[in-house]
Amino acid sequence: MTHQVLLDPSNPTDEDYCPDESLFAIYHSTQAQSCAAAPRNFIGALPIELLLAIFTHLYRSSHRLTQTGEIWRLDEPLSSLFPYAPAAVCSMWRLVLSSVPEFWTRVVIRVDSQHTQSQDIRHYFEWSRNLHLDVIITRHRDEFDGDDKREKSKVFKATRELVRHIERCRSIRFNVMYSSSLPSILHDFHRETAPHLLTLELKCKVDDGGSPPRKLVHWSFDAPGLRHLYLDARNFFEVCVDRNNWLRRLHYLSSLSISRYRPLSDNGIDLYKLLRAVEESPGLEFLELKDLHFSRLRPWTTVNDISIDLISMNLEDLSGDVLSEIIGYVDSVPDSTRISRCAITTCHHSLLSGGVAFRGLSDDQNLMVPLAHWRGRTLSLVDCECFHDDFLRDMMDGGPHDQSFACKGVKELYLVNCTKFSPRLLKTMVRKRRKLARRSIFWTHDQEAIDWTFPIVAPITLISVEGGPALFKTDRKWFEDNLGSFHWDEQVSHITFEDSSDSDYDIQGGQY
């Protein structure tokens, strides 16, 4: 929260928060020269007190409330980012803004065509005084395509300045085009201490081979409070595998993401070593694996001594064999599992998870392979062409004795941009499952049945459809009358899974 003296420049109680008195002398001298010609509504004629009030409002609106307190928002466009946008208006505004250290605790450094100059980077760190920092080194969202041969040198200069202030950092986020532009934790952060660091993210869009590997015998990077770690695969293997395994020392780490490994040859990374390192993380709750290519250096199915306990898991762009092996090593029952653009038909392990979400599955995939014996409660499908009437028939076909329903525990169904199914057949499935569920347990309202366990099959109590097929009014009325919660929109939706790289673990449990 911004200190009250921001609105009272005459208050001398704290020099770290009180604007420099020279500001007022500069302001009044410039106004004396131009006030005769300036119209009364000229923006430059605003008093310092009013400017500070406006900037304080912008500062507060740039934050959002989380379970752990207020943090800087990460969803604002770079063009309107506070305090950089108002600081670019004129030298007077920049001078006023630079006098308040709290305004500069989010240091944003651009490494695209509008890259931040080295002199400005130094100023941003200086203006924040001794306060804790959130540092973002990134590109504009429209500049992740094409070629940028200078990206590595721009990131290097930004990293060099960042490391000088790493002891003050609460979060460090890199979001660049190439893996070779990312800093090396092994070398760039060697012998550094970051006592306040909670989040470290090293993201890239393309794995171009990374930097040439180098070795250090006695590596150290002390970040004892780190909770959220997002690494490209090359950095992960340098500091988290074999004797180095940094994860063992991160006792508060709750979420881990490993991404981007596309080798130029046929050689991939070792899945066994990756999972072994993950297993040794003492308190890990969320694991994300994205766009990774593995090699079969040993027969994976013979390696059965790995056991990983998780609350949530996100798997994206993995081969079917890899997906199956990972699912097999997770011994706990996660609250939620998300699978995007993976081959699921070759999966030989049934999912164990309270909620399962699929995204971007093609029509040649068979949802029944991982879901036939799944007994979770919530099923979400986004942009899945393989969700069709055959799947609905499996959900309502319990065999001659009504004992072998697929997805027998499902009570909540979320569908986004899935159109290859019949609303009438969905209605038939819901009706049959409700009828059989009533044989063993009686209830008057669906809400009362949400947490009950049903021996044969659970009733569907919630359906949400975004971008679905056309629905007749009579069918809509039936769903509304017979479900505890119902929503159906035929317009194409742009809802996707939350990107965990832009959010901490507090929102990992979203439906989509």
Coordinates of C-alpha atoms in Angstrom, one line a residue:
M1 CA 0.0 0.0 0.0
T2 CA 1.3 3.4 -0.9
H3 CA 2.5 5.6 2.0
Q4 CA 0.2 8.5 2.9
V5 CA 2.9 11.0 2.4
L6 CA 2.5 10.6 -1.3
L7 CA -0.5 12.9 -1.0
D8 CA 1.2 15.3 1.4
P9 CA 4.5 16.6 0.0
S10 CA 5.0 18.8 3.0
N11 CA 5.2 15.9 5.4
P12 CA 9.0 15.3 6.2
T13 CA 8.5 12.2 8.2
D14 CA 10.2 9.7 5.8
E15 CA 12.8 10.8 3.3
D16 CA 12.4 7.5 1.4
Y17 CA 8.8 8.3 0.5
C18 CA 8.7 12.1 0.6
P19 CA 9.2 13.7 -2.9
D20 CA 12.4 15.7 -3.3
E21 CA 11.7 19.4 -2.3
S22 CA 13.7 20.5 -5.4
L23 CA 10.7 19.3 -7.4
F24 CA 8.6 22.1 -6.2
A25 CA 11.3 24.7 -7.0
I26 CA 11.7 23.3 -10.5
Y27 CA 7.9 23.2 -10.9
H28 CA 7.3 26.8 -9.8
S29 CA 10.2 28.2 -11.9
T30 CA 8.9 26.5 -15.1
Q31 CA 5.4 27.7 -14.4
A32 CA 6.6 31.3 -13.8
Q33 CA 8.1 31.3 -17.3
S34 CA 5.1 29.8 -19.1
C35 CA 2.0 30.5 -17.0
A36 CA 1.1 33.7 -19.0
A37 CA 0.8 31.7 -22.2
A38 CA -0.5 28.5 -20.9
P39 CA -4.3 27.9 -20.9
R40 CA -5.8 27.1 -17.5
N41 CA -6.6 23.5 -18.5
F42 CA -3.1 22.8 -19.8
I43 CA -2.0 19.4 -18.3
G44 CA 1.4 20.8 -17.4
A45 CA -0.2 23.3 -15.1
L46 CA -1.4 20.7 -12.7
P47 CA -0.1 21.2 -9.1
I48 CA 2.4 18.6 -7.8
E49 CA 0.0 17.5 -5.2
L50 CA -2.7 16.7 -7.8
L51 CA -0.1 14.9 -10.0
L52 CA 0.9 12.7 -7.0
A53 CA -2.7 11.9 -6.2
I54 CA -3.3 10.8 -9.8
F55 CA -0.1 8.7 -9.9
T56 CA -1.0 7.1 -6.6
H57 CA -4.3 6.1 -8.0
L58 CA -2.7 4.6 -11.1
Y59 CA -0.2 2.8 -8.8
R60 CA -2.9 1.2 -6.8
S61 CA -5.0 0.2 -9.8
S62 CA -2.0 -1.6 -11.2
H63 CA -2.2 -4.1 -8.4
R64 CA -4.4 -7.0 -7.7
L65 CA -5.3 -8.8 -4.5
T66 CA -4.2 -12.4 -4.0
Q67 CA -4.3 -14.8 -1.1
T68 CA -0.9 -13.6 0.1
G69 CA -1.6 -9.8 -0.4
E70 CA -1.4 -7.2 -3.1
I71 CA 0.9 -7.8 -6.1
W72 CA 1.6 -6.1 -9.4
R73 CA -0.8 -7.0 -12.2
L74 CA 0.8 -9.0 -15.1
D75 CA -2.0 -8.6 -17.6
E76 CA -1.6 -5.0 -18.6
P77 CA -0.3 -4.1 -22.1
L78 CA 3.2 -2.7 -22.2
S79 CA 2.0 0.5 -24.0
S80 CA 0.0 1.6 -20.9
L81 CA 2.2 0.2 -18.2
F82 CA 2.6 2.2 -15.0
P83 CA 4.8 4.1 -14.3
Y84 CA 6.5 3.9 -17.7
A85 CA 3.6 5.3 -19.8
P86 CA 3.0 8.5 -17.7
A87 CA 6.8 8.9 -17.3
A88 CA 7.1 9.2 -21.1
V89 CA 4.6 12.2 -21.3
C90 CA 7.1 14.9 -20.3
S91 CA 10.2 15.5 -18.2
M92 CA 8.1 17.0 -15.4
W93 CA 6.0 13.9 -15.0
R94 CA 9.1 11.7 -15.1
L95 CA 10.7 13.8 -12.4
V96 CA 7.7 13.6 -10.2
L97 CA 7.3 9.8 -10.7
S98 CA 11.0 9.2 -10.0
S99 CA 10.7 10.8 -6.6
V100 CA 8.4 8.0 -5.3
P101 CA 10.4 4.7 -4.8
E102 CA 7.3 2.5 -4.6
F103 CA 6.3 3.4 -8.1
W104 CA 9.4 1.7 -9.4
T105 CA 9.2 -1.6 -7.6
R106 CA 8.0 -3.3 -10.8
V107 CA 11.0 -3.0 -13.1
V108 CA 10.0 -3.8 -16.7
I109 CA 12.8 -4.1 -19.3
R110 CA 12.0 -4.5 -22.9
V111 CA 14.3 -6.5 -25.2
D112 CA 12.4 -6.1 -28.5
S113 CA 12.6 -3.4 -31.2
Q114 CA 11.7 -0.8 -28.6
H115 CA 14.3 -2.1 -26.1
T116 CA 15.0 -0.3 -22.9
Q117 CA 18.2 1.7 -22.9
S118 CA 21.0 0.7 -20.4
Q119 CA 20.9 4.2 -18.8
D120 CA 17.1 3.9 -18.2
I121 CA 17.6 0.4 -16.7
R122 CA 20.0 1.8 -14.2
H123 CA 17.6 4.6 -13.3
Y124 CA 14.7 2.3 -12.7
F125 CA 16.8 0.3 -10.1
E126 CA 18.1 3.5 -8.5
W127 CA 14.7 5.1 -8.2
S128 CA 13.3 2.1 -6.3
R129 CA 15.9 2.9 -3.6
N130 CA 16.1 -0.1 -1.2
L131 CA 12.6 -1.5 -1.7
H132 CA 11.9 -5.1 -2.8
L133 CA 11.5 -5.6 -6.6
D134 CA 9.5 -7.5 -9.2
V135 CA 11.6 -7.6 -12.4
I136 CA 10.3 -8.5 -15.8
I137 CA 12.5 -8.8 -18.9
T138 CA 10.2 -9.3 -21.9
R139 CA 9.1 -8.6 -25.4
H140 CA 5.9 -7.1 -26.7
R141 CA 3.4 -9.8 -27.4
D142 CA 3.4 -8.9 -31.1
E143 CA 7.2 -9.3 -31.4
F144 CA 7.7 -13.0 -30.8
D145 CA 7.8 -13.9 -34.5
G146 CA 10.5 -13.2 -37.1
D147 CA 14.2 -12.9 -36.3
D148 CA 16.1 -10.9 -33.7
K149 CA 19.8 -11.4 -33.8
R150 CA 20.4 -8.8 -31.1
E151 CA 18.1 -10.3 -28.5
K152 CA 20.8 -12.1 -26.7
S153 CA 23.0 -9.1 -26.2
K154 CA 20.0 -7.0 -25.0
V155 CA 19.1 -9.7 -22.4
F156 CA 22.7 -10.0 -21.3
K157 CA 22.9 -6.2 -20.5
A158 CA 19.6 -6.4 -18.6
T159 CA 20.7 -9.5 -16.7
R160 CA 24.0 -7.9 -15.7
E161 CA 22.1 -5.0 -14.1
L162 CA 19.5 -7.2 -12.5
V163 CA 22.1 -9.4 -10.8
R164 CA 23.5 -6.3 -9.0
H165 CA 20.1 -5.9 -7.3
I166 CA 19.1 -9.6 -6.9
E167 CA 19.1 -9.4 -3.1
R168 CA 16.1 -7.2 -3.3
C169 CA 14.1 -9.2 -5.9
R170 CA 10.8 -10.9 -5.0
S171 CA 10.2 -12.1 -8.5
I172 CA 12.2 -12.4 -11.7
R173 CA 10.5 -13.1 -15.0
F174 CA 12.2 -13.6 -18.4
N175 CA 10.0 -13.9 -21.5
V176 CA 12.1 -14.0 -24.6
M177 CA 12.2 -15.5 -28.1
Y178 CA 15.2 -17.8 -28.0
S179 CA 16.5 -20.2 -25.4
S180 CA 20.0 -19.0 -26.2
S181 CA 19.0 -15.5 -25.0
L182 CA 18.0 -16.7 -21.5
P183 CA 20.5 -16.3 -18.7
S184 CA 22.3 -19.4 -17.4
I185 CA 21.4 -20.0 -13.8
L186 CA 24.6 -22.0 -13.5
H187 CA 26.8 -19.1 -14.4
D188 CA 24.9 -15.8 -14.3
F189 CA 23.5 -16.4 -10.8
H190 CA 26.5 -18.3 -9.5
R191 CA 27.4 -17.4 -5.9
E192 CA 24.4 -15.0 -5.7
T193 CA 22.0 -14.7 -2.8
A194 CA 18.3 -13.9 -3.2
P195 CA 16.7 -14.1 0.3
H196 CA 13.4 -12.5 -0.8
L197 CA 12.9 -14.3 -4.2
L198 CA 9.6 -16.1 -4.4
T199 CA 9.2 -16.5 -8.2
L200 CA 11.8 -17.2 -10.9
E201 CA 10.7 -17.7 -14.5
L202 CA 12.9 -18.3 -17.5
K203 CA 10.6 -18.6 -20.6
C204 CA 11.3 -18.7 -24.3
K205 CA 9.2 -19.4 -27.3
V206 CA 11.8 -21.3 -29.3
D207 CA 14.6 -23.7 -28.3
D208 CA 17.4 -22.8 -30.6
G209 CA 20.0 -25.0 -28.9
G210 CA 20.7 -22.7 -25.9
S211 CA 24.2 -21.5 -24.9
P212 CA 27.2 -23.8 -25.1
P213 CA 27.3 -26.0 -21.9
R214 CA 29.9 -25.2 -19.3
K215 CA 30.6 -26.8 -16.0
L216 CA 31.2 -25.5 -12.5
V217 CA 32.5 -27.8 -9.8
H218 CA 31.1 -26.0 -6.8
W219 CA 27.9 -24.2 -7.9
S220 CA 25.7 -22.2 -5.5
F221 CA 22.7 -19.9 -5.8
D222 CA 20.9 -19.3 -2.5
A223 CA 17.2 -18.6 -2.8
P224 CA 15.8 -20.2 0.3
G225 CA 12.2 -18.9 0.0
L226 CA 11.6 -19.8 -3.7
R227 CA 8.1 -21.0 -4.2
H228 CA 7.5 -20.9 -8.0
L229 CA 10.1 -22.0 -10.5
Y230 CA 9.6 -21.9 -14.3
L231 CA 12.7 -23.1 -16.3
D232 CA 13.6 -24.0 -19.8
A233 CA 14.8 -27.6 -20.0
R234 CA 18.4 -26.7 -20.6
N235 CA 18.6 -24.6 -17.4
F236 CA 16.7 -27.3 -15.5
F237 CA 19.2 -30.0 -16.4
E238 CA 22.2 -27.8 -15.6
V239 CA 21.2 -27.1 -12.0
C240 CA 18.4 -29.6 -11.0
V241 CA 19.7 -33.0 -12.2
D242 CA 22.4 -35.4 -10.9
R243 CA 24.7 -34.1 -8.1
N244 CA 23.6 -30.5 -8.4
N245 CA 19.9 -31.1 -7.8
W246 CA 18.9 -27.6 -6.7
L247 CA 15.3 -28.7 -6.0
R248 CA 16.4 -30.6 -2.9
R249 CA 17.4 -27.3 -1.3
L250 CA 14.2 -25.5 -2.2
H251 CA 12.1 -26.5 0.8
Y252 CA 9.2 -24.1 0.1
L253 CA 9.0 -24.8 -3.7
S254 CA 5.3 -25.6 -4.5
S255 CA 5.1 -25.2 -8.3
L256 CA 7.6 -26.2 -11.0
S257 CA 7.4 -25.8 -14.8
I258 CA 9.9 -27.3 -17.3
S259 CA 9.5 -26.4 -21.0
R260 CA 11.0 -26.2 -24.4
Y261 CA 13.4 -28.8 -25.5
R262 CA 13.5 -29.5 -29.3
P263 CA 16.9 -30.9 -30.2
L264 CA 18.5 -30.3 -33.6
S265 CA 19.4 -34.0 -33.7
D266 CA 17.4 -37.1 -32.7
N267 CA 18.7 -37.0 -29.1
G268 CA 16.3 -36.0 -26.5
I269 CA 16.5 -35.5 -22.7
D270 CA 16.3 -38.3 -20.2
L271 CA 12.8 -38.6 -18.7
Y272 CA 14.0 -40.8 -15.9
K273 CA 16.5 -38.2 -14.7
L274 CA 13.9 -35.5 -14.9
L275 CA 11.3 -37.4 -12.9
R276 CA 13.9 -38.5 -10.4
A277 CA 14.9 -34.9 -9.8
V278 CA 11.2 -33.9 -9.4
E279 CA 10.6 -36.7 -6.9
E280 CA 13.3 -35.3 -4.7
S281 CA 11.6 -31.9 -4.3
P282 CA 10.4 -31.9 -0.7
G283 CA 7.1 -30.0 -1.0
L284 CA 6.1 -29.8 -4.7
E285 CA 2.4 -29.5 -5.3
F286 CA 2.1 -28.4 -9.0
L287 CA 4.1 -29.8 -11.9
E288 CA 4.0 -28.5 -15.5
L289 CA 5.8 -30.2 -18.5
K290 CA 5.5 -28.4 -21.8
D291 CA 7.0 -29.0 -25.3
L292 CA 9.7 -31.5 -24.4
H293 CA 11.4 -34.1 -26.5
F294 CA 12.7 -37.2 -24.7
S295 CA 15.0 -40.1 -25.7
R296 CA 14.4 -43.7 -24.8
L297 CA 17.9 -44.2 -23.3
R298 CA 16.5 -47.1 -21.2
P299 CA 13.3 -49.1 -21.2
W300 CA 11.0 -46.7 -19.3
T301 CA 8.5 -49.4 -18.3
T302 CA 11.2 -51.2 -16.2
V303 CA 11.8 -48.1 -14.1
N304 CA 9.2 -48.5 -11.3
D305 CA 10.9 -47.0 -8.3
I306 CA 9.7 -43.4 -8.8
S307 CA 6.8 -42.0 -6.8
I308 CA 5.6 -38.4 -7.2
D309 CA 2.9 -36.8 -5.1
L310 CA 1.1 -33.8 -6.6
I311 CA -2.0 -31.7 -6.1
S312 CA -2.1 -30.4 -9.7
M313 CA -0.4 -31.3 -13.0
N314 CA -0.3 -29.7 -16.5
L315 CA 1.1 -31.6 -19.5
E316 CA 1.4 -30.0 -22.9
D317 CA 2.7 -31.1 -26.3
L318 CA 4.1 -34.4 -25.2
S319 CA 4.2 -37.7 -27.1
G320 CA 1.8 -40.5 -26.1
D321 CA 4.4 -42.8 -24.6
V322 CA 5.8 -39.9 -22.4
L323 CA 2.3 -39.0 -21.3
S324 CA 1.6 -42.5 -20.2
E325 CA 4.9 -42.9 -18.3
I326 CA 4.3 -39.6 -16.4
I327 CA 0.8 -40.5 -15.4
G328 CA 2.1 -43.9 -14.2
Y329 CA 4.6 -42.3 -11.9
V330 CA 2.1 -40.0 -10.1
D331 CA 1.0 -42.1 -7.2
S332 CA -1.2 -39.6 -5.5
V333 CA -4.7 -38.5 -6.8
P334 CA -4.2 -34.9 -7.9
D335 CA -7.1 -32.5 -7.5
S336 CA -6.7 -31.5 -11.2
T337 CA -4.9 -32.7 -14.3
R338 CA -4.6 -30.7 -17.6
I339 CA -3.6 -32.3 -20.8
S340 CA -3.1 -30.2 -24.0
R341 CA -2.2 -31.4 -27.5
C342 CA -0.9 -34.7 -26.4
A343 CA -1.5 -38.1 -27.9
I344 CA -3.8 -40.0 -25.5
T345 CA -4.7 -43.0 -27.5
T346 CA -1.5 -44.9 -26.7
C347 CA -1.8 -44.1 -22.9
H348 CA -1.8 -47.4 -21.0
H349 CA -2.5 -45.9 -17.6
S350 CA -5.9 -44.7 -16.4
L351 CA -6.0 -41.2 -15.0
L352 CA -6.3 -40.7 -11.3
S353 CA -7.5 -37.2 -10.6
G354 CA -10.4 -35.3 -9.1
G355 CA -10.8 -33.1 -12.2
V356 CA -9.5 -33.6 -15.7
A357 CA -9.2 -31.0 -18.5
F358 CA -8.3 -31.7 -22.1
R359 CA -7.5 -29.1 -24.8
G360 CA -6.7 -29.2 -28.5
L361 CA -7.2 -33.0 -29.1
S362 CA -7.8 -34.1 -32.7
D363 CA -10.6 -36.3 -33.8
D364 CA -8.4 -39.4 -34.2
Q365 CA -7.8 -39.5 -30.4
N366 CA -9.9 -41.7 -28.1
L367 CA -10.9 -40.1 -24.9
M368 CA -12.0 -43.5 -23.5
V369 CA -8.4 -44.8 -23.3
P370 CA -7.4 -42.7 -20.3
L371 CA -11.0 -42.1 -19.0
A372 CA -12.7 -45.5 -19.1
H373 CA -11.9 -46.3 -15.5
W374 CA -11.5 -42.7 -14.3
R375 CA -13.7 -41.8 -11.3
G376 CA -13.1 -38.1 -10.9
R377 CA -15.9 -35.5 -10.6
T378 CA -15.1 -32.7 -13.1
L379 CA -14.4 -33.2 -16.8
S380 CA -13.5 -30.2 -19.0
L381 CA -12.9 -30.2 -22.8
V382 CA -11.6 -27.3 -24.8
D383 CA -11.3 -27.4 -28.6
C384 CA -11.5 -31.2 -28.6
E385 CA -12.8 -32.7 -31.9
C386 CA -12.7 -36.2 -30.3
F387 CA -15.7 -35.4 -28.1
H388 CA -18.6 -36.8 -30.0
D389 CA -21.7 -39.0 -29.7
D390 CA -19.6 -42.2 -29.3
F391 CA -18.1 -40.8 -26.1
L392 CA -21.6 -39.9 -24.8
R393 CA -22.8 -43.5 -25.6
D394 CA -19.9 -44.9 -23.6
M395 CA -20.9 -42.6 -20.7
M396 CA -24.5 -44.0 -20.6
D397 CA -23.8 -47.6 -21.4
G398 CA -23.3 -49.6 -18.3
G399 CA -23.6 -53.0 -19.9
P400 CA -26.3 -55.6 -19.1
H401 CA -26.0 -55.1 -15.3
D402 CA -25.4 -51.3 -15.3
Q403 CA -22.1 -51.7 -13.5
S404 CA -19.5 -50.7 -16.0
F405 CA -20.2 -47.0 -16.8
A406 CA -17.3 -45.0 -18.2
C407 CA -16.5 -41.9 -16.2
K408 CA -18.8 -43.1 -13.5
G409 CA -18.0 -40.4 -11.0
V410 CA -18.5 -37.4 -13.3
K411 CA -20.9 -34.8 -12.0
E412 CA -19.7 -31.6 -13.7
L413 CA -19.1 -31.3 -17.5
Y414 CA -17.5 -28.2 -19.1
L415 CA -17.4 -28.0 -22.9
V416 CA -15.7 -25.2 -24.8
N417 CA -15.8 -25.1 -28.7
C418 CA -16.9 -28.7 -29.0
T419 CA -19.6 -29.0 -31.6
K420 CA -19.5 -32.7 -32.9
F421 CA -22.1 -34.1 -30.5
S422 CA -25.8 -34.2 -30.3
P423 CA -27.5 -32.2 -27.6
R424 CA -30.4 -34.7 -27.6
L425 CA -27.9 -37.6 -26.9
L426 CA -26.3 -35.5 -24.1
K427 CA -29.8 -35.1 -22.7
T428 CA -30.4 -38.9 -22.9
M429 CA -27.1 -39.6 -21.2
V430 CA -27.9 -37.2 -18.3
R431 CA -31.4 -38.7 -17.9
K432 CA -30.2 -42.3 -17.8
R433 CA -27.4 -41.6 -15.3
R434 CA -29.8 -39.7 -13.0
K435 CA -32.4 -42.5 -13.1
L436 CA -29.8 -45.1 -12.1
A437 CA -28.3 -42.9 -9.4
R438 CA -31.7 -42.5 -7.8
R439 CA -32.0 -46.3 -7.4
S440 CA -29.4 -46.3 -4.7
I441 CA -29.7 -42.8 -3.1
F442 CA -32.6 -40.5 -3.0
W443 CA -32.3 -36.7 -3.1
T444 CA -34.6 -33.7 -3.7
H445 CA -32.1 -31.2 -5.1
D446 CA -29.0 -31.8 -7.2
Q447 CA -26.9 -29.5 -4.9
E448 CA -27.4 -31.9 -2.1
A449 CA -25.9 -34.7 -4.2
I450 CA -22.7 -33.0 -5.2
D451 CA -20.4 -34.6 -2.6
W452 CA -22.2 -38.0 -2.4
T453 CA -20.5 -41.2 -3.6
F454 CA -22.7 -43.3 -5.9
P455 CA -22.0 -47.1 -6.2
I456 CA -23.2 -47.5 -9.8
V457 CA -23.0 -44.1 -11.5
A458 CA -23.1 -40.5 -10.4
P459 CA -25.7 -38.1 -11.7
I460 CA -24.7 -35.1 -13.8
T461 CA -25.5 -32.0 -11.8
L462 CA -23.7 -29.2 -13.8
I463 CA -23.3 -28.6 -17.5
S464 CA -21.6 -25.6 -19.0
V465 CA -21.3 -25.2 -22.8
E466 CA -19.4 -22.4 -24.6
G467 CA -19.4 -22.4 -28.4
G468 CA -21.6 -25.5 -28.6
P469 CA -24.1 -26.8 -31.2
A470 CA -27.6 -25.3 -31.5
L471 CA -30.0 -26.2 -28.7
F472 CA -33.8 -26.5 -29.0
K473 CA -35.8 -24.5 -26.5
T474 CA -37.5 -27.6 -25.2
D475 CA -34.1 -29.2 -24.5
R476 CA -32.8 -26.0 -22.9
K477 CA -35.9 -26.0 -20.6
W478 CA -35.3 -29.6 -19.6
F479 CA -31.7 -29.0 -18.7
E480 CA -32.6 -26.0 -16.7
D481 CA -35.3 -27.9 -14.8
N482 CA -33.2 -31.0 -14.1
L483 CA -29.7 -29.7 -13.4
G484 CA -28.4 -27.8 -10.4
S485 CA -26.4 -25.5 -12.7
F486 CA -26.8 -25.1 -16.5
H487 CA -25.3 -22.8 -19.1
W488 CA -25.3 -23.1 -22.9
D489 CA -23.9 -20.5 -25.3
E490 CA -23.7 -21.3 -29.0
Q491 CA -21.1 -18.5 -29.8
V492 CA -17.5 -19.6 -30.3
S493 CA -15.6 -18.9 -27.2
H494 CA -12.0 -17.8 -26.7
I495 CA -11.7 -19.3 -23.3
T496 CA -8.4 -21.2 -22.7
F497 CA -6.5 -22.7 -19.9
E498 CA -4.8 -20.1 -17.7
D499 CA -1.1 -19.7 -18.6
S500 CA 0.7 -20.7 -15.4
S501 CA 3.7 -18.7 -16.5
D502 CA 1.6 -15.5 -16.0
S503 CA 0.2 -16.5 -12.7
D504 CA 1.3 -17.9 -9.5
Y505 CA 0.0 -21.1 -7.9
D506 CA -3.0 -19.4 -6.3
I507 CA -5.1 -19.6 -9.6
Q508 CA -3.9 -23.0 -10.8
G509 CA -7.2 -24.6 -9.9
G510 CA -9.4 -22.9 -12.6
Q511 CA -12.0 -25.0 -14.4
Y512 CA -10.6 -24.4 -17.9

